[in-house]
Coordinates of C-alpha atoms in Angstrom, one line a residue:
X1 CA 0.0 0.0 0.0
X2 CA 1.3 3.3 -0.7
X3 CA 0.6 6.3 2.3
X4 CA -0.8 9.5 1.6
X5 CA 0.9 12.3 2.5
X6 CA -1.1 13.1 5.5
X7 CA 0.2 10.1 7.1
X8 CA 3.9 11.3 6.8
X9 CA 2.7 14.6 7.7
X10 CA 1.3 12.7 10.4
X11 CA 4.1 10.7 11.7
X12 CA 6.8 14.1 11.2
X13 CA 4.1 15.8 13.4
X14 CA 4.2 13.3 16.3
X15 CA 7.6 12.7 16.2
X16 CA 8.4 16.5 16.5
X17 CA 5.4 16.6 20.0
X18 CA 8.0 13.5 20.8
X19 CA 11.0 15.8 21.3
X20 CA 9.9 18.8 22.8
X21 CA 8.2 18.7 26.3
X22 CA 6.4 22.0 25.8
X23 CA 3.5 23.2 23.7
X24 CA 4.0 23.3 19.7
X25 CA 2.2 26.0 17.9
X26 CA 0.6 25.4 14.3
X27 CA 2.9 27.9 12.9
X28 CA 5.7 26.1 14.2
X29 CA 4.9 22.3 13.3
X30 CA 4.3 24.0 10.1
X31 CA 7.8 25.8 9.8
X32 CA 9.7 23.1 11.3
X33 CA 8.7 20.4 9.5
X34 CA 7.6 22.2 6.3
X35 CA 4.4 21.1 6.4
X36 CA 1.7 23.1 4.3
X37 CA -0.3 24.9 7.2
X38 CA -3.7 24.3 5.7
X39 CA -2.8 20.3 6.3
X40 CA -2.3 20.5 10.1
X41 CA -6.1 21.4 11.2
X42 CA -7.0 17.5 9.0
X43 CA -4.5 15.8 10.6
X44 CA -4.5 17.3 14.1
X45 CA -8.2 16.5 14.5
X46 CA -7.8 12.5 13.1
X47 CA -4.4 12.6 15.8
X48 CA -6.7 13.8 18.4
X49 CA -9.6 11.5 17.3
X50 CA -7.0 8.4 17.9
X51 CA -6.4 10.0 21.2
X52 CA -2.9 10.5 20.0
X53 CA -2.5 14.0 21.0
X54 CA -4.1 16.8 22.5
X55 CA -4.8 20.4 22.0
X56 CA -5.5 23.3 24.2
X57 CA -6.5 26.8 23.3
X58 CA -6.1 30.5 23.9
X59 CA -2.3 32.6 23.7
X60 CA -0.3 29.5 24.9
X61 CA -2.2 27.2 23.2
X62 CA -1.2 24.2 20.7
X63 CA -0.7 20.5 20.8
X64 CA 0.9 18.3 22.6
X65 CA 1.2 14.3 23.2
X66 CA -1.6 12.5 24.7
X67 CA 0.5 9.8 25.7
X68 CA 4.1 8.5 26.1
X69 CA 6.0 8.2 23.3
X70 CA 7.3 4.9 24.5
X71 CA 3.1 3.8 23.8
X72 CA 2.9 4.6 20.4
X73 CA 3.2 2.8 17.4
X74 CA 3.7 3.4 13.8
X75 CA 0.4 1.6 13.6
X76 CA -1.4 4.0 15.8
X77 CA -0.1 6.9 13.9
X78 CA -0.9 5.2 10.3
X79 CA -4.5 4.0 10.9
X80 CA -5.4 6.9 12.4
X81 CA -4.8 8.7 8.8
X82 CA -5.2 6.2 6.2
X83 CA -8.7 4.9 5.2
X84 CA -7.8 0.9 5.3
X85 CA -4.8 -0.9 6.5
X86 CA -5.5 -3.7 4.2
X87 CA -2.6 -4.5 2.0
X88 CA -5.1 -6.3 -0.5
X89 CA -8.5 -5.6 -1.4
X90 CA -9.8 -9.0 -0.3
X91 CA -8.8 -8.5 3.3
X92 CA -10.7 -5.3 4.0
X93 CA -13.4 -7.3 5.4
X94 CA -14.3 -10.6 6.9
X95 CA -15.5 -13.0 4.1
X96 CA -15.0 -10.8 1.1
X97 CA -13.4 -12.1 -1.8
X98 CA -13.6 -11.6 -5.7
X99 CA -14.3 -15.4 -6.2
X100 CA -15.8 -16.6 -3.0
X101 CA -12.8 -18.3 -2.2
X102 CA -11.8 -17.4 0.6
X103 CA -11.7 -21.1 2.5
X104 CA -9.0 -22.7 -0.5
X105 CA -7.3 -19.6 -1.8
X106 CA -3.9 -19.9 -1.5
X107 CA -3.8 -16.1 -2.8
X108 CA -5.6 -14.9 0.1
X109 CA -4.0 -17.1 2.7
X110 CA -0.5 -16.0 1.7
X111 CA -1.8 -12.3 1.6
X112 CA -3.8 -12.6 5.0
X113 CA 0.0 -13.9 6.8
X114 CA 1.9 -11.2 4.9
X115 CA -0.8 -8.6 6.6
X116 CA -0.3 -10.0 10.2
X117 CA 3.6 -9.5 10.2
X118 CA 3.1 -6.1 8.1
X119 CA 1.1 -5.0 11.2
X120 CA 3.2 -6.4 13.4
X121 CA 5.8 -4.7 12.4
X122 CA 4.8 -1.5 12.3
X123 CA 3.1 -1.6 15.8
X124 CA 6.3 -2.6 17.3
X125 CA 8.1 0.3 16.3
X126 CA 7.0 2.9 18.7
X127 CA 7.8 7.0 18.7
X128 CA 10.5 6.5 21.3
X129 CA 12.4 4.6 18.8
X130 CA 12.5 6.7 16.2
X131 CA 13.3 9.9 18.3
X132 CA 16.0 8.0 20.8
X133 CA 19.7 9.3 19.8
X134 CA 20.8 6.4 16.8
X135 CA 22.4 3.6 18.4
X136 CA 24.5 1.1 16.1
X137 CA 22.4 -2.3 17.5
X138 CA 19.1 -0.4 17.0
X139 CA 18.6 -1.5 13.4
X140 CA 20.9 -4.2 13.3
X141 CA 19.0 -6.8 10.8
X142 CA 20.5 -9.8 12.8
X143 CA 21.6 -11.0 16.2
X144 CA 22.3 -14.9 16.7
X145 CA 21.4 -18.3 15.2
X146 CA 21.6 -21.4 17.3
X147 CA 21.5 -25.3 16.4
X148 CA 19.6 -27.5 19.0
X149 CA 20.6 -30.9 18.8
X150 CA 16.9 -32.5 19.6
X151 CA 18.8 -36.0 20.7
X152 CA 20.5 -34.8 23.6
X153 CA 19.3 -31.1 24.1
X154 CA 22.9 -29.7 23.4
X155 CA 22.9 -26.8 21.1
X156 CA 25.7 -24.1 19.3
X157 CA 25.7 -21.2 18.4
X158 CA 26.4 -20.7 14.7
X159 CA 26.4 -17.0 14.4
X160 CA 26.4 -13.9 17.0
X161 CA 26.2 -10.4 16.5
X162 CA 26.9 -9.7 20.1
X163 CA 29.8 -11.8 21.7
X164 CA 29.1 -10.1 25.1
X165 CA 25.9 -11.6 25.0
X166 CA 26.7 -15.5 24.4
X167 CA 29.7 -15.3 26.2
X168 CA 27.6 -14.7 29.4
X169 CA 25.4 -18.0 28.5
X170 CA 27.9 -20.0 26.8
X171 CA 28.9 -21.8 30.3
X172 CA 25.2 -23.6 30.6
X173 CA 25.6 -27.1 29.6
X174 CA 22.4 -28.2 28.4
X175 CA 20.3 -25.9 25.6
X176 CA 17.8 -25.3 28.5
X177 CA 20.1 -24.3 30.6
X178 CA 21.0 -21.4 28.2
X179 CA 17.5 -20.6 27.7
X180 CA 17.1 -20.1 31.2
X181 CA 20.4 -17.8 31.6
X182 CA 19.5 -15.9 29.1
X183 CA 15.9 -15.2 29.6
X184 CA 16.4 -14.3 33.2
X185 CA 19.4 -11.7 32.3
X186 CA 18.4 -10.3 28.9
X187 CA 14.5 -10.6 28.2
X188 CA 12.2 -8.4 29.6
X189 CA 10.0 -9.7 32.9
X190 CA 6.6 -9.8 30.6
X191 CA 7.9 -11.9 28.1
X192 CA 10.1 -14.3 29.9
X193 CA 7.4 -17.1 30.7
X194 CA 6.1 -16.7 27.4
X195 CA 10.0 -17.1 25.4
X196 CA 10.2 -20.0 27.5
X197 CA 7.9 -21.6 26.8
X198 CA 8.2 -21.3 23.1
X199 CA 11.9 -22.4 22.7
X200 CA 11.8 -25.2 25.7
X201 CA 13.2 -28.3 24.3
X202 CA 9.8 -29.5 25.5
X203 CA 8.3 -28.1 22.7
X204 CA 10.4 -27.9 19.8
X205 CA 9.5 -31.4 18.8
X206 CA 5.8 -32.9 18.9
X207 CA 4.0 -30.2 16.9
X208 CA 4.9 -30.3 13.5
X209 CA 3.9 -31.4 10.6
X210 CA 5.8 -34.1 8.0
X211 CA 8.6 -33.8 10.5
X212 CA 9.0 -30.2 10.1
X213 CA 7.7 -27.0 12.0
X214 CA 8.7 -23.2 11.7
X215 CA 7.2 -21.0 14.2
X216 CA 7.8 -17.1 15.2
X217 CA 6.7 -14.9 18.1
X218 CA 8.2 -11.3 19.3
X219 CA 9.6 -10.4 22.4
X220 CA 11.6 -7.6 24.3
X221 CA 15.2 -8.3 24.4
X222 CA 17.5 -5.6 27.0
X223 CA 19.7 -3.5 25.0
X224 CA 23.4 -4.1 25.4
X225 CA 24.6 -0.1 25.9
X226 CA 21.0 0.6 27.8
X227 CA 20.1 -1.3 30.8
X228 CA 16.6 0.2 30.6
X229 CA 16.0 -0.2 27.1
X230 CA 14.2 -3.4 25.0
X231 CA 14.5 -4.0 21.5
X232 CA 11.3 -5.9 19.7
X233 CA 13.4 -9.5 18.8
X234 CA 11.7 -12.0 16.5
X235 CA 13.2 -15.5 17.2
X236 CA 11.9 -18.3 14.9
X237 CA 12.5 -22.0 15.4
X238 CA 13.1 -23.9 12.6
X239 CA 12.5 -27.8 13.2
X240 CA 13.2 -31.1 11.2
X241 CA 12.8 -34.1 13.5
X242 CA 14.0 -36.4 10.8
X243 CA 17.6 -34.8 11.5
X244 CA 16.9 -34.6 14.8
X245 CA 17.6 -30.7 14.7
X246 CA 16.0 -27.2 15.2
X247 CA 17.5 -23.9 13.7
X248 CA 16.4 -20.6 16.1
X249 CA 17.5 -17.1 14.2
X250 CA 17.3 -14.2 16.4
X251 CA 16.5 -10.9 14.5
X252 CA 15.4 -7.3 14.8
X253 CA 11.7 -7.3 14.7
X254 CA 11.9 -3.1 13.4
X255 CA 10.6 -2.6 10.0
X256 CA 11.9 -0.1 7.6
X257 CA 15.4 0.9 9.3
X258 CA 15.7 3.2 6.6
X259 CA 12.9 5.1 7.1
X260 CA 13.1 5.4 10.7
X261 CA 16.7 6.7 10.7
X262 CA 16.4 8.9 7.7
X263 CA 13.8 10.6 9.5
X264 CA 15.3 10.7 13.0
X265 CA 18.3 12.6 11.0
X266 CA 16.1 15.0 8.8
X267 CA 14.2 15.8 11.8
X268 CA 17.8 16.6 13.9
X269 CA 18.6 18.6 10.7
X270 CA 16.0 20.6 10.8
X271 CA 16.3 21.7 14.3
X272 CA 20.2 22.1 13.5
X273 CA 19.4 24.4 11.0
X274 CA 16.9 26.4 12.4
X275 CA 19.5 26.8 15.3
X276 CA 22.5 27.6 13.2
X277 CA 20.4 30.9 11.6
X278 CA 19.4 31.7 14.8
X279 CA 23.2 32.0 16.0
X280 CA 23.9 34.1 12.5
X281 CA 21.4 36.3 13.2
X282 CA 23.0 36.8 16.2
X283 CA 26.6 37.4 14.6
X284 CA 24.9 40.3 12.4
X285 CA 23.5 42.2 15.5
X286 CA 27.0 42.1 16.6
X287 CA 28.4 43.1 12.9
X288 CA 25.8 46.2 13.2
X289 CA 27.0 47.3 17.0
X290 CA 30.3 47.2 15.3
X291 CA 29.7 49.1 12.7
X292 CA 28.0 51.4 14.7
X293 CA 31.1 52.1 16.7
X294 CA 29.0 50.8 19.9
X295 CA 31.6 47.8 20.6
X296 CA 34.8 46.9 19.5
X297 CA 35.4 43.5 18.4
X298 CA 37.8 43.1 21.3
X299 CA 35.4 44.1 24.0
X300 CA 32.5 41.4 22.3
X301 CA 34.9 38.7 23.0
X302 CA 36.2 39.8 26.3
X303 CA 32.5 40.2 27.7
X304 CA 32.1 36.6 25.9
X305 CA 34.6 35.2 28.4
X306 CA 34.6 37.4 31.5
X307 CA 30.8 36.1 31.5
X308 CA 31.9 32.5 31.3
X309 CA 34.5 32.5 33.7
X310 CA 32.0 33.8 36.6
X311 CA 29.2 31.3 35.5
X312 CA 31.9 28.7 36.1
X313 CA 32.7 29.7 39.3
X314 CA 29.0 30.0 39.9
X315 CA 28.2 26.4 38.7
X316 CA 31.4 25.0 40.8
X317 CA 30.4 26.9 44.2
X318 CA 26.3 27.2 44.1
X319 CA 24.9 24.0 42.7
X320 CA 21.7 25.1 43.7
X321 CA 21.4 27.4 40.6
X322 CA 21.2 23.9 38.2
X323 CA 23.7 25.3 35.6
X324 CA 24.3 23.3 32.8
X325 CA 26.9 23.3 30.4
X326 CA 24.5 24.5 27.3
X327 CA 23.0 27.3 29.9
X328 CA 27.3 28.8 29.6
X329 CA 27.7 28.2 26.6
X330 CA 25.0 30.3 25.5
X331 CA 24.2 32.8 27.8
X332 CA 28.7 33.6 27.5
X333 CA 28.1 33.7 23.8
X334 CA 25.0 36.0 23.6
X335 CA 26.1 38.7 26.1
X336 CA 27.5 41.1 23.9
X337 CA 24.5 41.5 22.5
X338 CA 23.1 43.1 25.8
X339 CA 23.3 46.8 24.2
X340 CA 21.9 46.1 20.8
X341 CA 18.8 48.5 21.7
X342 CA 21.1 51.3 21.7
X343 CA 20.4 51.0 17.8
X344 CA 17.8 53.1 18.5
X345 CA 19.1 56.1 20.8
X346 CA 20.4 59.1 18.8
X347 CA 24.0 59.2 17.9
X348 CA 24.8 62.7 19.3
X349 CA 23.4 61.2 22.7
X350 CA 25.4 58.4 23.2
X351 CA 28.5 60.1 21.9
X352 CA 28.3 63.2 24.4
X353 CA 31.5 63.6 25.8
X354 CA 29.6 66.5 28.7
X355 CA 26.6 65.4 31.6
X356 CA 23.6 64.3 30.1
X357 CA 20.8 65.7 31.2
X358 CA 17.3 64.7 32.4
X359 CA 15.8 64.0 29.0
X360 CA 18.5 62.7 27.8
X361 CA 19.5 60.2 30.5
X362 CA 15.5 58.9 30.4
X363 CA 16.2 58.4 26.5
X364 CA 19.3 56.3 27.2
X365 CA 17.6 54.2 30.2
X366 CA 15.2 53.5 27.3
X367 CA 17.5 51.1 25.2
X368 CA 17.2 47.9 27.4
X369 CA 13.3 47.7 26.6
X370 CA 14.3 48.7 22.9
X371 CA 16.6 45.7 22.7
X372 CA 14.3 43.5 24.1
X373 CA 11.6 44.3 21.7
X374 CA 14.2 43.4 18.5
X375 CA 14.5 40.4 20.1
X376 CA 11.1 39.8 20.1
X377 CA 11.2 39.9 16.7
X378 CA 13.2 37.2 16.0
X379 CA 11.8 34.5 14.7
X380 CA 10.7 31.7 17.7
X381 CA 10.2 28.3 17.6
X382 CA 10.4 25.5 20.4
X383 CA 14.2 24.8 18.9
X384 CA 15.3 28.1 20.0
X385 CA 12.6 29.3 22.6
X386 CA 16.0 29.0 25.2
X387 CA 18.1 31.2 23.2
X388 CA 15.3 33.7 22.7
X389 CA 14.4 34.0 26.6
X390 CA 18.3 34.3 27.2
X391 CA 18.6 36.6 24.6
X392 CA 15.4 38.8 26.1
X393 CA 16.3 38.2 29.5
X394 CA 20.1 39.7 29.0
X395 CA 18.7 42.9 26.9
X396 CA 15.9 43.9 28.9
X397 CA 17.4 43.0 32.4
X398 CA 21.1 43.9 32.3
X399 CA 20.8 47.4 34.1
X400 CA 18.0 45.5 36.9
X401 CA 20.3 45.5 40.3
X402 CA 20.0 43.4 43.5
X403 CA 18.6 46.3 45.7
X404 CA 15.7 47.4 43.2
X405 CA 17.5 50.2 42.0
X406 CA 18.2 49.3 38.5
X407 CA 16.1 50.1 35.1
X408 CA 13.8 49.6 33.1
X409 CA 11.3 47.2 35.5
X410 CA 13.0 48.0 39.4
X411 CA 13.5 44.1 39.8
X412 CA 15.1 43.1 42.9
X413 CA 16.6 39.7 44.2
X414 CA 16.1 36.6 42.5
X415 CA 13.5 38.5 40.3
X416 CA 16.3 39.2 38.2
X417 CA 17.1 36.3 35.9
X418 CA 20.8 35.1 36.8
X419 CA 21.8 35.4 32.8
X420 CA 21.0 39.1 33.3
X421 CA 22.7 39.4 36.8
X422 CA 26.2 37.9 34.9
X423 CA 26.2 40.1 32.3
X424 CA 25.0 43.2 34.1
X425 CA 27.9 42.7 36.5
X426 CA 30.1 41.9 33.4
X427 CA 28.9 45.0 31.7
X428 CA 29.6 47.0 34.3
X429 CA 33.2 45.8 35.1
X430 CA 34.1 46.0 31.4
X431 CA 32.8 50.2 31.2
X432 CA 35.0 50.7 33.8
X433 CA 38.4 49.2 32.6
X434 CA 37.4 50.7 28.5
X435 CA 37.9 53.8 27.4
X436 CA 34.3 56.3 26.8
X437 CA 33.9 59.4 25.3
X438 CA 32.8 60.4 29.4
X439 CA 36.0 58.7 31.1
X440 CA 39.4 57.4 30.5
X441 CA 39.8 53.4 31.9
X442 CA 40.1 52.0 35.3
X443 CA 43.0 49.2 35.6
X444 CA 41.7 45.7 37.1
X445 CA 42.1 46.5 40.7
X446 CA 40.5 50.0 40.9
X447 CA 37.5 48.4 38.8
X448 CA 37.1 45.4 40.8
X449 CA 36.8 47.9 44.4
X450 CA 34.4 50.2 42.3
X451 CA 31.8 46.8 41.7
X452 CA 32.6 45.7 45.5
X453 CA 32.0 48.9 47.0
X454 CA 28.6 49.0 45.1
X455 CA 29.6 52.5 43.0
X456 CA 28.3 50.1 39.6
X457 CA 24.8 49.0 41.6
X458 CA 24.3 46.4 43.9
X459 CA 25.2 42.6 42.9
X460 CA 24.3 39.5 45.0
X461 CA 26.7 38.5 47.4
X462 CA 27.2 34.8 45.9
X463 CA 28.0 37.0 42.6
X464 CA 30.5 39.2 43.9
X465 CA 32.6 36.6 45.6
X466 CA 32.7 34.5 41.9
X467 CA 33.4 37.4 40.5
X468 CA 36.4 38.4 42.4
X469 CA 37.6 34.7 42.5
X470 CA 37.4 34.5 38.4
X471 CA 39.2 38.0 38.3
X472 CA 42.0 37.5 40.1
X473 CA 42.6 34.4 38.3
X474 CA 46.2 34.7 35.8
X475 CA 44.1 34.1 32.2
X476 CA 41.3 37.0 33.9
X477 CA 44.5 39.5 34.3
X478 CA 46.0 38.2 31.2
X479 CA 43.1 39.7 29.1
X480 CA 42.6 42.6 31.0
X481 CA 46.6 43.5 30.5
X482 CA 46.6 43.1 26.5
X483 CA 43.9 46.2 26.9
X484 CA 46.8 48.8 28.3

């Protein structure tokens, strides 16, 4: 059968709810996944229908999973979308077929086993598969093949993908033995009666027909690099009691590796590119402050490192704030960008060499909330929904002090997000040691007194003392120095 767009629509759409823990828009599943907008509304409602996902309304509104990823199939997703399932015509419904046949066609028999293991398939390969990080046994077509003697129950293994694996059953003597080890250590707890009874030696013999029997059932195996992971194994048994002998092959039960990977990497892709113009967009608001003579290059990359080195310290002493590594590596990269609002101020203000006065000061205090609202307008998906509220939070927040005394919103405390309470302190130490059209530059000792003594505003207390440990550290005075 051939799917209709819709359905890979369908399956892109869940797959995308998959990654992202928060609430996806229209307009973004549409611009992520380059899906035509006037498709989503269709499919959303036959998702829902299936109880697949959800939706809510109003400003935050948008859709969401309605269950684990881990519990849904490619078979939920596809019958939810396609009219019929049926591979053939004759096995839409129960007792149809074009010659009344249906009891002695071998056509129909051979099509009805060929749908059973299609849909088998595809309802073992759940969301979480597709969206888990690619891992080189995932899709791995094989794993082992094992010769039972059916004389005296001994048994070797003719073939295995994963050494580690027989090498911890090898030891059992008997083939029962090894079923035992190995169903106890690698098969998960709701399959294990069930496997066992399928490959005892009890049962391969007895049960076929003209000496010969092949037989098939799934079951959840433990991944080798995940303890907490199963892979869907098909094991068949093979049996010819005229040689005394039964053939098992152990294999991945996943359908269409292909697919599933291909889409896994164009969906990673996608959310690489969309990141990747994000951070260019952010290199040419830096191009324009430069060219605007509001930052030397020099001074972008020394706020882009005096900002990392405190969030180090802050992430080594006060675990409580949960820093991660991606949290420093942005927020360090996206400081500079704290004074891109000052686009808007007049040039002949912020070049003043005298006092500014009244008006002129309320002007500048302006630029924090004009940066902010530039950032707004950058385009925001879930991929880079972090970097934009870093991004807003460093613009509009940067001049906020600990005391209530900063601009534009009086935040005080822990109201002040800690991206903005870095770079604010960062800003403030760097004015001091650069040259401005208002004052010469402060060397590294006079600056640091000026932002303990509270003359640049009021930091936290946990801030100052990462601040003072980072800058008295030799690669902290080693930048400062190459600026005398």
């Amino acid at each position: 059968m051939q799917l209709k767009n819709t359905t890979d629509y369908a399956i892109r759409i869940v797959c995308h709810l998959a990654m992202h823990s928060e609430t996806v828009t229209t307009s973004e599943l549409a611009n992520e996944l380059k899906v035509p907008g006037s498709y989503i509304p269709k499919i959303t409602k036959k998702l829902k229908e299936a109880n697949i996902i959800t939706a809510s309304e109003g400003i935050k509104g948008g859709y969401s999973l309605a269950k684990k990823p881990e519990d849904i199939s490619l078979f939920d997703i596809i019958s939810a979308t396609e009219v019929t399932m049926k591979i053939n015509r004759c096995l839409e419904k129960d007792g149809f077929c074009s010659r009344n046949a249906t009891d002695y066609c071998r056509v129909h028999k051979v099509m009805l086993k060929v749908q059973e293991t299609y849909q088998d398939s595809l309802q073992n390969v759940k969301v979480a598969d597709i969206i888990r990080p690619e891992k080189e046994e995932y899709f791995e077509p094989s794993y082992a093949v094992i010769k039972v003697n059916l004389s005296d129950k001994s048994y070797e293994c003719l073939y295995s993908r994963h050494h580690s694996v027989y090498q911890g059953i090898k030891k059992a003597e008997t083939y029962d033995e090894c079923l035992n080890v190995y169903t106890d250590n690698y098969v998960h707890e709701s399959d294990k009666d069930r496997l066992k009874a399928f490959l005892g030696s009890g049962n391969l013999t007895g049960h076929t027909s003209d000496g010969c029997q092949e037989e098939s059932i799934f079951y959840q195996r433990r991944c080798e690099t995940d303890a907490d992971t199963y892979l869907w194994i098909e094991v068949k048994k093979c049996v010819d009691e005229k040689e005394n002998t039964a053939i098992l092959t152990f294999h991945n039960a996943k359908t269409a590796p292909n697919l599933v990977t291909n889409l896994e990497q164009e969906l990673r892709k996608q959310k690489q590119d969309v990141t990747e113009r994000y951070w260019h967009m952010v290199s040419l608001l830096g191009t324009v402050l430069n060219r605007s003579n509001m930052m030397e290059a020099g001074n972008r990359d020394d706020i882009c490192f005096f900002t990392e080195k405190i969030y180090r310290q802050l992430q080594k002493h006060y675990p409580e704030y949960g820093i991660t590594e991606g949290e420093i590596e942005n927020v360090s990269h996206l400081a500079p960008i704290y004074d891109v609002g000052k686009i808007k101020i007049p040039a002949e203000i912020l070049n003043k060499t005298g006092q500014l006065t009244a008006d002129e000061m309320k002007t500048v205090k302006r630029y924090p909330v004009f940066g902010a609202e530039m950032i707004l307008k950058i385009p925001n998906d879930s991929t880079t929904r972090e970097l934009n509220k870093y991004s807003y939070e460093i613009c509009r927040y940067h001049h906020e002090r600990y005391d209530g005394t900063g601009y534009p919103d009086g935040l005080k405390e822990e109201e002040i997000p800690l991206c903005a309470q870095v770079v604010g302190l960062v800003v403030a130490y760097n004015d001091l040691i650069s040259v401005r059209v208002y004052k010469p530059k402060l060397k590294n000792e006079e600056a640091i007194r000026k932002i303990v003594n509270g003359e640049c505003g009021v930091f936290s207390n946990k801030l100052l003392q990462c601040f003072i440990v980072s800058a008295m550290q030799e690669e902290w005075m080693g930048k400062v120095k190459q600026r005398e």
